[in-house]
Coordinates of C-alpha atoms (C1' of nucleotides) in Angstrom, one line a residue:
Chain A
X1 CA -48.9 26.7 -163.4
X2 CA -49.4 28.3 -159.5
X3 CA -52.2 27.4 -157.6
X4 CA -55.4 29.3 -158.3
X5 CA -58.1 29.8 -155.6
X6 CA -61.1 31.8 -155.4
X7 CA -60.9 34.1 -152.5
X8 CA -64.0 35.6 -150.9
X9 CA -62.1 38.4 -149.0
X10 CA -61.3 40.3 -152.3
X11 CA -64.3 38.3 -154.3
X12 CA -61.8 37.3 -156.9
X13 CA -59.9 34.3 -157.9
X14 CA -56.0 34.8 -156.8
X15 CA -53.1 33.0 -157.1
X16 CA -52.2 31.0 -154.0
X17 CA -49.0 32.3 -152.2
X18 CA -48.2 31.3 -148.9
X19 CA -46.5 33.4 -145.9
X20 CA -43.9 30.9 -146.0
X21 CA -42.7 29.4 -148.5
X22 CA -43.7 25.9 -149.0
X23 CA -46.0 25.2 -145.8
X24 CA -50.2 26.0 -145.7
X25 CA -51.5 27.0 -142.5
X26 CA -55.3 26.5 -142.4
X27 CA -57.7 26.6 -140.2
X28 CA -61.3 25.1 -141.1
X29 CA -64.8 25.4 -138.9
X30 CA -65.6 21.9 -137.6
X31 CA -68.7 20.5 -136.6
X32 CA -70.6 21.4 -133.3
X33 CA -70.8 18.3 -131.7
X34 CA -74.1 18.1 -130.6
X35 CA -75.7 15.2 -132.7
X36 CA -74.2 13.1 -135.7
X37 CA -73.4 15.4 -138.6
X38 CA -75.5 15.3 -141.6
X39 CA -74.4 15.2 -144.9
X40 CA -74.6 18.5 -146.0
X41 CA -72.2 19.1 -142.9
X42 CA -69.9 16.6 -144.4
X43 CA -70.1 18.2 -148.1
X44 CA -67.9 20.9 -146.6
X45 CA -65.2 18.3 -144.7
X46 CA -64.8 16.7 -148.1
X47 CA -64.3 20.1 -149.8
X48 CA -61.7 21.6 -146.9
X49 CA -60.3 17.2 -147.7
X50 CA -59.8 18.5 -151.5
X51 CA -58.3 21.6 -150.5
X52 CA -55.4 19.6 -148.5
X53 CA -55.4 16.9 -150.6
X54 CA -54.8 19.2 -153.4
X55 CA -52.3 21.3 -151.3
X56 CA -50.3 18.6 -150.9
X57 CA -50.6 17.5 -154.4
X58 CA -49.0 20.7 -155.6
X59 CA -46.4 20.0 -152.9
X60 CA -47.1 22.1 -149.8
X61 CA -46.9 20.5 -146.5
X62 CA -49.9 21.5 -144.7
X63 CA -50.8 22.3 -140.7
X64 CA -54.6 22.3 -140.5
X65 CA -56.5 23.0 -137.5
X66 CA -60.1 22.0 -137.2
X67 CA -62.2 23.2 -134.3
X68 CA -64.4 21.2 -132.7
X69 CA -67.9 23.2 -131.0
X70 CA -69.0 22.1 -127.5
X71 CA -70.5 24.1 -126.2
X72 CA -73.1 26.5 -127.2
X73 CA -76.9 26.7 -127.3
X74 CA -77.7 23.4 -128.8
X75 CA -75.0 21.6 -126.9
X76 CA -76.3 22.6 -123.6
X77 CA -79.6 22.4 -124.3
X78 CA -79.8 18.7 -125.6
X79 CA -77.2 17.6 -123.0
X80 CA -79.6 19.0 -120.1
X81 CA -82.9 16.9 -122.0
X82 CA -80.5 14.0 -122.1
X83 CA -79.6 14.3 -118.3
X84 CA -76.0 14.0 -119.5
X85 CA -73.2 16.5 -118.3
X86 CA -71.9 18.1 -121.2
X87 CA -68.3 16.4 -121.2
X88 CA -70.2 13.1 -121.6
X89 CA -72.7 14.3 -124.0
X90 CA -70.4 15.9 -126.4
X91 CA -67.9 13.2 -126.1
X92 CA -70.3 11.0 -127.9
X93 CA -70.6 13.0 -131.1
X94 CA -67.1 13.6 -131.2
X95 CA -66.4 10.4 -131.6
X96 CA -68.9 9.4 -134.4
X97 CA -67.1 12.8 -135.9
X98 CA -64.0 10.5 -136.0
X99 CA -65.6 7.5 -137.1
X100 CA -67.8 9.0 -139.8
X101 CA -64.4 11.5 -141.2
X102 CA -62.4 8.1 -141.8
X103 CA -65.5 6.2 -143.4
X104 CA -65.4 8.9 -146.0
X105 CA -61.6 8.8 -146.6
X106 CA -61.5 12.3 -145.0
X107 CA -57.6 12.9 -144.1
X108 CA -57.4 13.7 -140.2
X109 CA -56.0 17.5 -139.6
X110 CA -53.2 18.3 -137.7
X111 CA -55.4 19.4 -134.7
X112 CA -58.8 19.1 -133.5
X113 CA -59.0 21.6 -130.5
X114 CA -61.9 21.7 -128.5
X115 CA -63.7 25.4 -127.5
X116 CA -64.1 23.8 -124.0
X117 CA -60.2 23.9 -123.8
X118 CA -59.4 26.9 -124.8
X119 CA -61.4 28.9 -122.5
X120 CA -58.6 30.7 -121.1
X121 CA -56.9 31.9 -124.0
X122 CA -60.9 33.2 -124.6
X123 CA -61.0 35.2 -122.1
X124 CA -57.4 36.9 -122.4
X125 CA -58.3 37.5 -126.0
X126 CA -61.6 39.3 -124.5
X127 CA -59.4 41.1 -122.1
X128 CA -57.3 42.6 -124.7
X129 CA -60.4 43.3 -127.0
X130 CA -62.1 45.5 -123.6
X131 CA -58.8 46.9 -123.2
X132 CA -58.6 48.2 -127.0
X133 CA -61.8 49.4 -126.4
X134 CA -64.1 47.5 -129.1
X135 CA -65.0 45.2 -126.0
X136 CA -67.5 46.5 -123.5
X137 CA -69.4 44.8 -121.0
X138 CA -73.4 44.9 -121.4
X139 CA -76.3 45.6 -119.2
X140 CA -76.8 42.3 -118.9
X141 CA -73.6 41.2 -117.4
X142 CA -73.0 39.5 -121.0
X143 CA -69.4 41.1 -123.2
X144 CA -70.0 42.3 -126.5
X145 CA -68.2 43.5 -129.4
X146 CA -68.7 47.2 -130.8
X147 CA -69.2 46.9 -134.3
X148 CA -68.9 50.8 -134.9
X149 CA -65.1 50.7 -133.3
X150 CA -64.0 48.4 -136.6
X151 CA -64.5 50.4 -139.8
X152 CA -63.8 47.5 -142.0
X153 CA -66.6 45.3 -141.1
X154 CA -68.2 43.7 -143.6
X155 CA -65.9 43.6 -145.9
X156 CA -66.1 39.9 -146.2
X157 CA -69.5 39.4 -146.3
X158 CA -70.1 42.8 -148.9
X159 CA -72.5 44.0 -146.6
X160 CA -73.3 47.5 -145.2
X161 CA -75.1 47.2 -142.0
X162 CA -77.2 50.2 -142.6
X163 CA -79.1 48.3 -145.2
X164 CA -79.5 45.5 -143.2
X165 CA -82.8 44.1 -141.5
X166 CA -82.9 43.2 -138.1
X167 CA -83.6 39.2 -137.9
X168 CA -86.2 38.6 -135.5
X169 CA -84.2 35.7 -134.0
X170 CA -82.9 38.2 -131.7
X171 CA -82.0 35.8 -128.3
X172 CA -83.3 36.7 -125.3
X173 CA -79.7 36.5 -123.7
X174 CA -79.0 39.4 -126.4
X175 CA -80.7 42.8 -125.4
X176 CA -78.1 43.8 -123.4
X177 CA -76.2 45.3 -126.2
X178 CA -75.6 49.0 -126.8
X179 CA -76.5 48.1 -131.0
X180 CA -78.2 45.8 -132.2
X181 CA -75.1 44.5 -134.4
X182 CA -73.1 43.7 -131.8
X183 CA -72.2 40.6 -131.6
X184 CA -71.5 38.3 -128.0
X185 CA -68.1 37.7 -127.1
X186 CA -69.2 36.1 -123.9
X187 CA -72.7 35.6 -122.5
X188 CA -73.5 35.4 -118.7
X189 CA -75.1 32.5 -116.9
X190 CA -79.0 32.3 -116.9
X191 CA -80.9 29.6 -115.9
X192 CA -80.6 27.8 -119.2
X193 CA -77.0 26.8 -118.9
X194 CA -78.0 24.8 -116.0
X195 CA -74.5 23.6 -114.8
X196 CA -72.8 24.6 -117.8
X197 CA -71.0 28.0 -116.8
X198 CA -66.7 29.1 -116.4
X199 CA -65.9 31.5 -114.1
X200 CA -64.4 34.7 -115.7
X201 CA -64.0 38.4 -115.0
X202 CA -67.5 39.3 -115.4
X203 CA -69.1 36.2 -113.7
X204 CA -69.8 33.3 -114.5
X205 CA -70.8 32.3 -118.2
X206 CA -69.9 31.0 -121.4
X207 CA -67.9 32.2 -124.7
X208 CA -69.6 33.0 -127.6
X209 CA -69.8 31.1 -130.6
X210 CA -66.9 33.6 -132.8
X211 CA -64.4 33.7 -130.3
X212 CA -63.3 30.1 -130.0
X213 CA -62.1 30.2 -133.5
X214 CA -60.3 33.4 -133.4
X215 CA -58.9 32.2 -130.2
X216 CA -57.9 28.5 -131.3
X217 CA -57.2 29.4 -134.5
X218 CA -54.3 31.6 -133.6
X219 CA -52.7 29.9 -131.0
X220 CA -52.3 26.7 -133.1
X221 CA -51.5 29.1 -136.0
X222 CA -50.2 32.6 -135.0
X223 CA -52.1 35.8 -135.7
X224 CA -51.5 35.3 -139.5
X225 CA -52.3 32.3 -141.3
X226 CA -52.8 31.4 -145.0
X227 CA -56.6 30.1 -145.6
X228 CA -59.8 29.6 -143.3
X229 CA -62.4 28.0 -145.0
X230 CA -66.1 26.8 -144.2
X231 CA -69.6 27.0 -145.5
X232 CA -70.9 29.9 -147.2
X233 CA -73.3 29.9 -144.4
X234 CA -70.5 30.8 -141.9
X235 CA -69.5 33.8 -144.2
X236 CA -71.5 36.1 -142.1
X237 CA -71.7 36.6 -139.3
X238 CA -69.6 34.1 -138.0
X239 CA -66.5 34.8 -140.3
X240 CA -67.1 38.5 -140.4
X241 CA -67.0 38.6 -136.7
X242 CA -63.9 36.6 -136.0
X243 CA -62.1 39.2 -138.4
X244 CA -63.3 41.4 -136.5
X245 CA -62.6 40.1 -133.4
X246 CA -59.0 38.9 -134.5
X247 CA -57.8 42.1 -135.9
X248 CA -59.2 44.4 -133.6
X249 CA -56.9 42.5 -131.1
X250 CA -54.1 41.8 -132.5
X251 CA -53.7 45.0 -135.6
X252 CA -52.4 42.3 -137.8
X253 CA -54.1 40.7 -140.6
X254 CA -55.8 37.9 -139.7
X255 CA -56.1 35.7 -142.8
X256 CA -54.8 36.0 -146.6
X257 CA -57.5 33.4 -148.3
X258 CA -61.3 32.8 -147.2
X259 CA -63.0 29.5 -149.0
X260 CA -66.7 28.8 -148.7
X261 CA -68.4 26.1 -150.2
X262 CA -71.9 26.0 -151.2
X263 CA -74.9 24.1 -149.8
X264 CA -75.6 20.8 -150.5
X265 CA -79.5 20.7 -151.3
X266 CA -81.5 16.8 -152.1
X267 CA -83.5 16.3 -154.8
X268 CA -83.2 20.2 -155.7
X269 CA -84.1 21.2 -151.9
X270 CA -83.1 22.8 -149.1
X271 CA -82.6 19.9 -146.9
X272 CA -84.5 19.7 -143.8
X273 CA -85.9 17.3 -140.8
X274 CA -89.5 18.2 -141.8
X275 CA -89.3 17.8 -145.5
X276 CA -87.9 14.2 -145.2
X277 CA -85.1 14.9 -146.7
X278 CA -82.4 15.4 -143.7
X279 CA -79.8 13.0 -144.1
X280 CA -77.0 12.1 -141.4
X281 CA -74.0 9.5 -143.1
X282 CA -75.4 7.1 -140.9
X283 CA -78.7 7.2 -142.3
X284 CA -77.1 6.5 -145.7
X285 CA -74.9 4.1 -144.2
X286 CA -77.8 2.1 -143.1
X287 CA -79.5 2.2 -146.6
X288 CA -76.3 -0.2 -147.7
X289 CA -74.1 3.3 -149.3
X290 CA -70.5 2.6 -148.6
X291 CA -68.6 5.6 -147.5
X292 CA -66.4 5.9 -151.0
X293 CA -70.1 5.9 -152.9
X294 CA -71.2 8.9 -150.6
X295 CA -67.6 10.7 -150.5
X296 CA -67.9 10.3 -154.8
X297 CA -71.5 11.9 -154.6
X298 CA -70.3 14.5 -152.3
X299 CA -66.3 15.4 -154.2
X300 CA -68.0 15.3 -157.8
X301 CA -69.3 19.0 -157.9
X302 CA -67.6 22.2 -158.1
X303 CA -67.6 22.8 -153.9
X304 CA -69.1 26.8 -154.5
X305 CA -71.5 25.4 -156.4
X306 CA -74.7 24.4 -154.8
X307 CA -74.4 20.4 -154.8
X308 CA -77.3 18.3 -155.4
X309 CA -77.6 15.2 -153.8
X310 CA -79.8 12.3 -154.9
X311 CA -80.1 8.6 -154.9
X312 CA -79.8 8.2 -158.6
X313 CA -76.6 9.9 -158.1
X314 CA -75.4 7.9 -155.4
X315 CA -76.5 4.6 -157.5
X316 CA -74.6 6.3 -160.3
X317 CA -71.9 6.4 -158.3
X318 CA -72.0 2.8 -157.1
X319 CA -71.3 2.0 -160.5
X320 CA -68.6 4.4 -161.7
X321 CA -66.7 3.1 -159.0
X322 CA -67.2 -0.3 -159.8
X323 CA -65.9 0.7 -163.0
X324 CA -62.8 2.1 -161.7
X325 CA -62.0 -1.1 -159.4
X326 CA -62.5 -3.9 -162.6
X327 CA -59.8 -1.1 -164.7
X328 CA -57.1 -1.4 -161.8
X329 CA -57.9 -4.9 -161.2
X330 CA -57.2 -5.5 -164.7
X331 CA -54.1 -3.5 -164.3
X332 CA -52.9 -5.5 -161.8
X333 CA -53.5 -8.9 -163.4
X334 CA -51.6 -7.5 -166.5
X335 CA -48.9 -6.1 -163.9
X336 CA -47.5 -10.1 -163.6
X337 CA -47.6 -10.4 -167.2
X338 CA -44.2 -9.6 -170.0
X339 CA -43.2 -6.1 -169.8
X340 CA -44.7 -4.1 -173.1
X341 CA -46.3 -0.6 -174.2
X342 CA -44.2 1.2 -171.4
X343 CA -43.6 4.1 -174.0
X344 CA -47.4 3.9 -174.4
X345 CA -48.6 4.1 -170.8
X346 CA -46.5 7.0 -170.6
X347 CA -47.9 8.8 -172.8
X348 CA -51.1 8.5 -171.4
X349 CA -50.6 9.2 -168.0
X350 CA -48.9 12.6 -169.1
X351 CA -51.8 13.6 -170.9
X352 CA -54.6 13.1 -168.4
X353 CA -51.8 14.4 -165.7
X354 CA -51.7 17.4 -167.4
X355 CA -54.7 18.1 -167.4
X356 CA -55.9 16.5 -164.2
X357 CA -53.5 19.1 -162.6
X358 CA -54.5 21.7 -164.8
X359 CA -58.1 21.4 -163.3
X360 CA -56.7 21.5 -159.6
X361 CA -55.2 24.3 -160.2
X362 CA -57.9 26.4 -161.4
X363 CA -59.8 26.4 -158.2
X364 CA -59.9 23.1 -157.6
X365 CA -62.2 22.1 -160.3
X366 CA -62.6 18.6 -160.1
X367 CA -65.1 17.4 -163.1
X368 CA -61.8 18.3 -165.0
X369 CA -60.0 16.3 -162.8
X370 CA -62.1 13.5 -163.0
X371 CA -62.6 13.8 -166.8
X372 CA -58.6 13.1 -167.1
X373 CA -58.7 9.8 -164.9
X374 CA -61.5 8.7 -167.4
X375 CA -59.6 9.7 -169.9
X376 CA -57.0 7.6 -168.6
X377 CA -58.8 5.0 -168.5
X378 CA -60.1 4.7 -171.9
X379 CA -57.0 4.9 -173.4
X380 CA -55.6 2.4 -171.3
X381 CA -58.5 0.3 -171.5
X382 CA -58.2 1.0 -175.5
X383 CA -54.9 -0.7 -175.5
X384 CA -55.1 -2.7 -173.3
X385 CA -57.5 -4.6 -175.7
X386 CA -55.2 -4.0 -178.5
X387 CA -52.8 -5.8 -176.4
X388 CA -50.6 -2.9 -176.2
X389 CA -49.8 -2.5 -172.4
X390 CA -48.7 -5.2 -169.6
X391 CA -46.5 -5.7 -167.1
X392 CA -44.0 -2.2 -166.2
X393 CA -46.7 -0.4 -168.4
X394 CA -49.5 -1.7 -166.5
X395 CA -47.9 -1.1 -163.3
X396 CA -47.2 2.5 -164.7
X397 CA -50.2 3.5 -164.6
X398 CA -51.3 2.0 -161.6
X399 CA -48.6 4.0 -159.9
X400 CA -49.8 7.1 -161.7
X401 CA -53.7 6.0 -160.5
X402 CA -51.7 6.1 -156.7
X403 CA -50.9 9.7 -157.7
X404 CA -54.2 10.8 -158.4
X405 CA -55.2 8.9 -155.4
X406 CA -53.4 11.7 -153.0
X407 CA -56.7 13.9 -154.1
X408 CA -59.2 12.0 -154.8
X409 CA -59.0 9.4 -152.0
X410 CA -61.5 7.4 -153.8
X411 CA -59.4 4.4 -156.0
X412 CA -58.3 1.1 -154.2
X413 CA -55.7 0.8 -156.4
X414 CA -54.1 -1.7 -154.4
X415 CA -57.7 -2.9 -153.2
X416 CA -57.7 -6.1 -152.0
X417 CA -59.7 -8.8 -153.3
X418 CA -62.7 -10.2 -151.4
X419 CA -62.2 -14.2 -150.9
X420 CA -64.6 -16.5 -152.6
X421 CA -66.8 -18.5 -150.3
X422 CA -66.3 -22.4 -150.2
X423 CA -69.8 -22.7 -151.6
X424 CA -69.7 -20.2 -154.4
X425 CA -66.5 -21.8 -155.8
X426 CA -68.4 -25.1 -155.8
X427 CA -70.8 -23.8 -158.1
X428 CA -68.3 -21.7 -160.0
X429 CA -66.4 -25.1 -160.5
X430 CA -69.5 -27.1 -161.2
X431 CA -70.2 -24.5 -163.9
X432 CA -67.3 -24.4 -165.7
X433 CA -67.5 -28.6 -165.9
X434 CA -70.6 -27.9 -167.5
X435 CA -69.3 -25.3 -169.4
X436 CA -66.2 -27.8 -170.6
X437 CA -69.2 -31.0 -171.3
X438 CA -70.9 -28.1 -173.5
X439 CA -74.1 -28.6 -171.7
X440 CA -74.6 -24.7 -171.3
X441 CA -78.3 -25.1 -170.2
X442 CA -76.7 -26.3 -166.8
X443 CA -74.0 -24.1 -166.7
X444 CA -76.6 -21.3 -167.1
X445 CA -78.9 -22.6 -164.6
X446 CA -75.6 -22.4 -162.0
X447 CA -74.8 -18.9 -162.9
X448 CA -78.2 -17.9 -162.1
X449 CA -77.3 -19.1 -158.5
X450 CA -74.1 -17.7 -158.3
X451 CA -75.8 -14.2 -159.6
X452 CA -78.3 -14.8 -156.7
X453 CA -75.9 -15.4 -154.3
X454 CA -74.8 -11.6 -155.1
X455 CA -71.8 -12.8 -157.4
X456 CA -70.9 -11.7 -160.6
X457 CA -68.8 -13.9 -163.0
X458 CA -67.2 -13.4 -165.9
X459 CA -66.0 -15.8 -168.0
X460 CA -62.0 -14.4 -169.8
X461 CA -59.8 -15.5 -171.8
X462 CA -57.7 -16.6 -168.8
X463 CA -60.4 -18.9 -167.2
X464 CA -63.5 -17.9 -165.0
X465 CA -63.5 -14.4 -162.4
X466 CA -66.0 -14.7 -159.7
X467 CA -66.5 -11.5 -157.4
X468 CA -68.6 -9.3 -155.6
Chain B
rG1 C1' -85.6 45.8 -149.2
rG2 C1' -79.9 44.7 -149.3
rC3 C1' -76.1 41.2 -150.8
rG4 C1' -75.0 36.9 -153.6
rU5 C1' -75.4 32.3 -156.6
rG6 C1' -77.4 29.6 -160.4
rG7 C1' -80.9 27.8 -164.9
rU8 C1' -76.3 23.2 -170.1
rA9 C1' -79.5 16.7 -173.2
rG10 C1' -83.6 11.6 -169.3
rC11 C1' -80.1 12.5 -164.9
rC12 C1' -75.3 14.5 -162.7
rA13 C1' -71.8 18.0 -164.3
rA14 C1' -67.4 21.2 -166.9
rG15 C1' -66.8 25.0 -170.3
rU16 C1' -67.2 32.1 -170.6
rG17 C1' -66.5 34.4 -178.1
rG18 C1' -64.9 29.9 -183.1
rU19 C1' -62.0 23.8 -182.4
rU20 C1' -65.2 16.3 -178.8
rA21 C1' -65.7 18.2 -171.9
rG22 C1' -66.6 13.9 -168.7
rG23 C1' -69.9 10.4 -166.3
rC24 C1' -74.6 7.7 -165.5
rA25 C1' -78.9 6.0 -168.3
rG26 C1' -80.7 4.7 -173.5
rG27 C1' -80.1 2.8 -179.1
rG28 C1' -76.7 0.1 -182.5
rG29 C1' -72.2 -2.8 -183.2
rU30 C1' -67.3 -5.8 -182.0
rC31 C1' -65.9 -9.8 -178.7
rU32 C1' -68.5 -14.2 -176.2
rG33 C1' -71.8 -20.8 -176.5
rC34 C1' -75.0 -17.0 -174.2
rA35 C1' -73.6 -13.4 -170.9
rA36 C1' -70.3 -10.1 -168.1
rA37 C1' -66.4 -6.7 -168.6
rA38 C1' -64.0 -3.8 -172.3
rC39 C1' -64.0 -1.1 -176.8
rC40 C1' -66.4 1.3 -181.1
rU41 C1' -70.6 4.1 -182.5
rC42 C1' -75.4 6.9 -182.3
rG43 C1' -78.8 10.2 -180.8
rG44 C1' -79.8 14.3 -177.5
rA45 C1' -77.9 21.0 -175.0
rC46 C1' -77.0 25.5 -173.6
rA47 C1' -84.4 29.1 -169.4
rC48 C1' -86.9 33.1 -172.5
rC49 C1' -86.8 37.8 -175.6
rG50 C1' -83.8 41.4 -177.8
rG51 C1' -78.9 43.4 -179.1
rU52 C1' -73.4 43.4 -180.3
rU53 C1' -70.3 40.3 -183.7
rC54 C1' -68.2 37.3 -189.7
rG55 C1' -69.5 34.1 -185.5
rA56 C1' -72.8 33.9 -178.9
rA57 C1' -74.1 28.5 -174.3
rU58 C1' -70.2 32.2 -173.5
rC59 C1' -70.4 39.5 -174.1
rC60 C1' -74.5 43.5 -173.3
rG61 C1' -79.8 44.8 -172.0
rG62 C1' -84.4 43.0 -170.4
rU63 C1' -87.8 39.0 -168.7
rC64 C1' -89.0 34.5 -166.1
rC65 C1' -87.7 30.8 -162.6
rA66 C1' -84.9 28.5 -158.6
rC67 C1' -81.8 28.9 -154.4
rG68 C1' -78.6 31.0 -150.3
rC69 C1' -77.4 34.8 -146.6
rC70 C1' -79.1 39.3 -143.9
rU71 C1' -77.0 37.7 -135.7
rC72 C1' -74.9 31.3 -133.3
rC73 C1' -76.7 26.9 -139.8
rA74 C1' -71.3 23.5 -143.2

RNA sequence: GGCGUGGUAGCCAAGUGGUUAGGCAGGGGUCUGCAAAACCUCGGACACCGGUUCGAAUCCGGUCCACGCCUCCA
């Protein structure tokens, strides 16, 4: 079965082809680095992290390129009220981008250019847009893009402009355009910017927002690339605009496959600073959430669905994954034990692979990817207690959990045990004397301890377990 | 006003004409000294009103509700 992705160019599911055979070019809006990024910022990382993941899963080797923003409005405006140059400002935030990506298991893209970098190749793709004509330079000194010079705009985002309503955030630095529609390819220095400015053709100034990913995008991946993806919020005008952009200076299609996500929301609302209800990874982080609880919460739900994000859902997830970690830590007990059931585990593992890679493939729909690793392990866990499966069978299927691993970056199937404190397996020991003498009121009374200690135990057939 | 999503059990979440989605929580059981873990089992559902059909959560029409975008938000 190919590949099956929802495309928001055509606004139909297609089947994935690639321009070249076997290799996914990709190019994915990254965050604007001008304060740790919040969760619903991170629900679309961990839905471009599927994407890949699930490229790679179907065996294409992927190039992805993910932008990062520093510099626009909010950049240069909190560096200035931090009395920080920008360089030092942004640098910051792009490293707790780093930090908080790995804490969630995200894979690291092939690149992660910077706008500041790429100034140049901004302004030559400005210089060829003003030379095609679409580009003309405003009143106020600022360039602009001429919507009416590219018929196909809005194609993307289904939307005829004469229907539209003018915002009323219209920016002051914005009323030097000849439509309202127009869009900034680069804005001229005002007071503002403080110290923030390039010099360029027209002055001094700074790009605008669209044009770093048009120009980034295809000098890391030609004028032609596979898939660009971001959050539905991005659709327009951001992603209208650098089709736009990149076409009208290049004549070449720009990209075959648009993805959008949808917005995370918590408790069932729009999440926001004044509602209480703004959450940064780090504020969940600090609540005692590990990254693999929050990167469950956020993977779980169809990514253009809207995803709602609670704590009963993170606490849910706390214990699905414990779940997961006693079934492979079982595996890997019975792993060391005689070889049996082989013929059995691999019968399981076909099943839930078929369908786990069924669900991939039908725009990445993960509930039915996640349905087949429980499958998995029931059935497992079904004969496992029938004494069906150990050794090559158990290590079977912990090599077919490492499979499934490749997408869901979520099971430690090799995870390795916490070691027991001195103190704990004093008590653990004490108990099970206790246990041995038959004097369970004391070998309850020392489990109670151990329990408060944050230990679980549980007694097996094989003697006492004592973890986390 | 335009464009677009969605409403499935206490909660999360698939499914788009017929055949168990899955998970968390809850009830009952097996196992255990008691637990834990695991397994078995149970209940509980398709926003509302019509229509099409042998049959509708699914298709059609209408209603209600929620949400997103409509110029720098993932």
């Amino acid at each position: 079965m190919p590949l099956k992705i929802y495309n928001s160019l055509t606004h139909s599911p297609e089947e994935f082809v690639p321009i070249q055979d076997g290799k996914v070019s990709m190019y994915t809006c990254g965050p604007t680095v001008y304060n740790y990024a919040h969760i619903g910022n991170f629900r679309a990382y961990i839905f471009e992290d599927l994407l890949r993941r699930t490229l790679k899963y179907c065996g294409y080797s992927v190039h992805q390129v993910m932008n990062l923003t520093d510099v626009d409005d909010k950049t240069i405006r909190d560096s200035i009220a931090a009395g920080l140059s920008l360089d030092t400002f942004t640098a910051k935030f792009k490293s707790s981008f780093f930090e908080d990506i790995e804490t969630l298991r995200i894979e690291k893209a092939e690149e992660y250019p910077a706008a500041t970098d790429h100034i140049s190749e901004m302004i030559a793709l400005i210089l060829t847009l003003i030379d095609k004509g679409v580009g003309y330079v405003g009143d106020d000194k600022s360039v602009y893009f001429a919507i009416n010079q590219f018929p196909n705009y809005g194609q993307l985002a289904n939307i005829d402009l004469n229907e539209q309503r003018p915002g009323e955030r219209v920016q002051a630095d914005e009323y030097g355009k000849e439509s309202v529609a127009d869009f900034a390819l680069w804005k001229h220095w005002n007071e503002d910017d403080g110290d923030v400015y390039w010099e360029s053709p027209w002055g001094r100034g700074r790009p605008g927002w669209h044009i770093e990913c048009s120009a980034m995008s295809m000098k890391y991946l030609g004028n032609h690339f596979d898939i660009h993806t971001g959050g539905i919020d991005n659709m327009f005008p951001h992603h209208e605009d650098e089709i736009a952009q990149s076409q009208a200076a290049t004549g070449e299609k720009f990209v075959n496959y648009w993805l959008h996500c949808g917005h995370l929301i918590v408790d069932g609302a729009k999440m926001s600073k004044s509602s209480g209800n703004f959450f940064t990874l780090r504020d969940l982080l600090d609540k005692g959430y590990t990254g693999r609880e929050i990167r469950w919460c956020l993977l779980a739900g169809h990514y253009r669905q809207q995803l709602n994000f609670t704590f009963d859902g993170l606490d849910a997830a706390r214990t699905v994954l414990q779940r997961i970690d006693d079934f492979l830590r079982r595996l890997r007990e019975l792993a060391n034990e005689p070889d049996n059931g082989l013929d059995r585990a691999k019968s399981i593992t076909a099943a839930s692979e078929s369908s786990f890679r069924e669900g991939l493939e039908d725009d990445l729909n993960i509930s039915l990817a996640i349905a087949a690793l429980f499958d998995c392990m029931r059935e497992t866990n079904k004969s496992i207690d029938n004494r069906e499966i150990s050794g090559d069978a158990a290590s079977c299927i912990l090599d077919y959990c490492r499979s499934l691993d490749v997408v869901f970056g979520l099971l430690d199937v090799d995870g390795a045990e916490t070691a027991v404190p001195r103190e704990i397996q004093d008590l653990v020991d004490e108990r099970l004397a206790a246990r041995t003498a038959r004097d369970f009121a004391r070998a309850d009374e020392l489990r109670d301890k151990i329990h408060a200690a944050g230990w679980r135990i549980e007694d097996t057939p094989k003697g006492t377990r004592v973890r986390i």
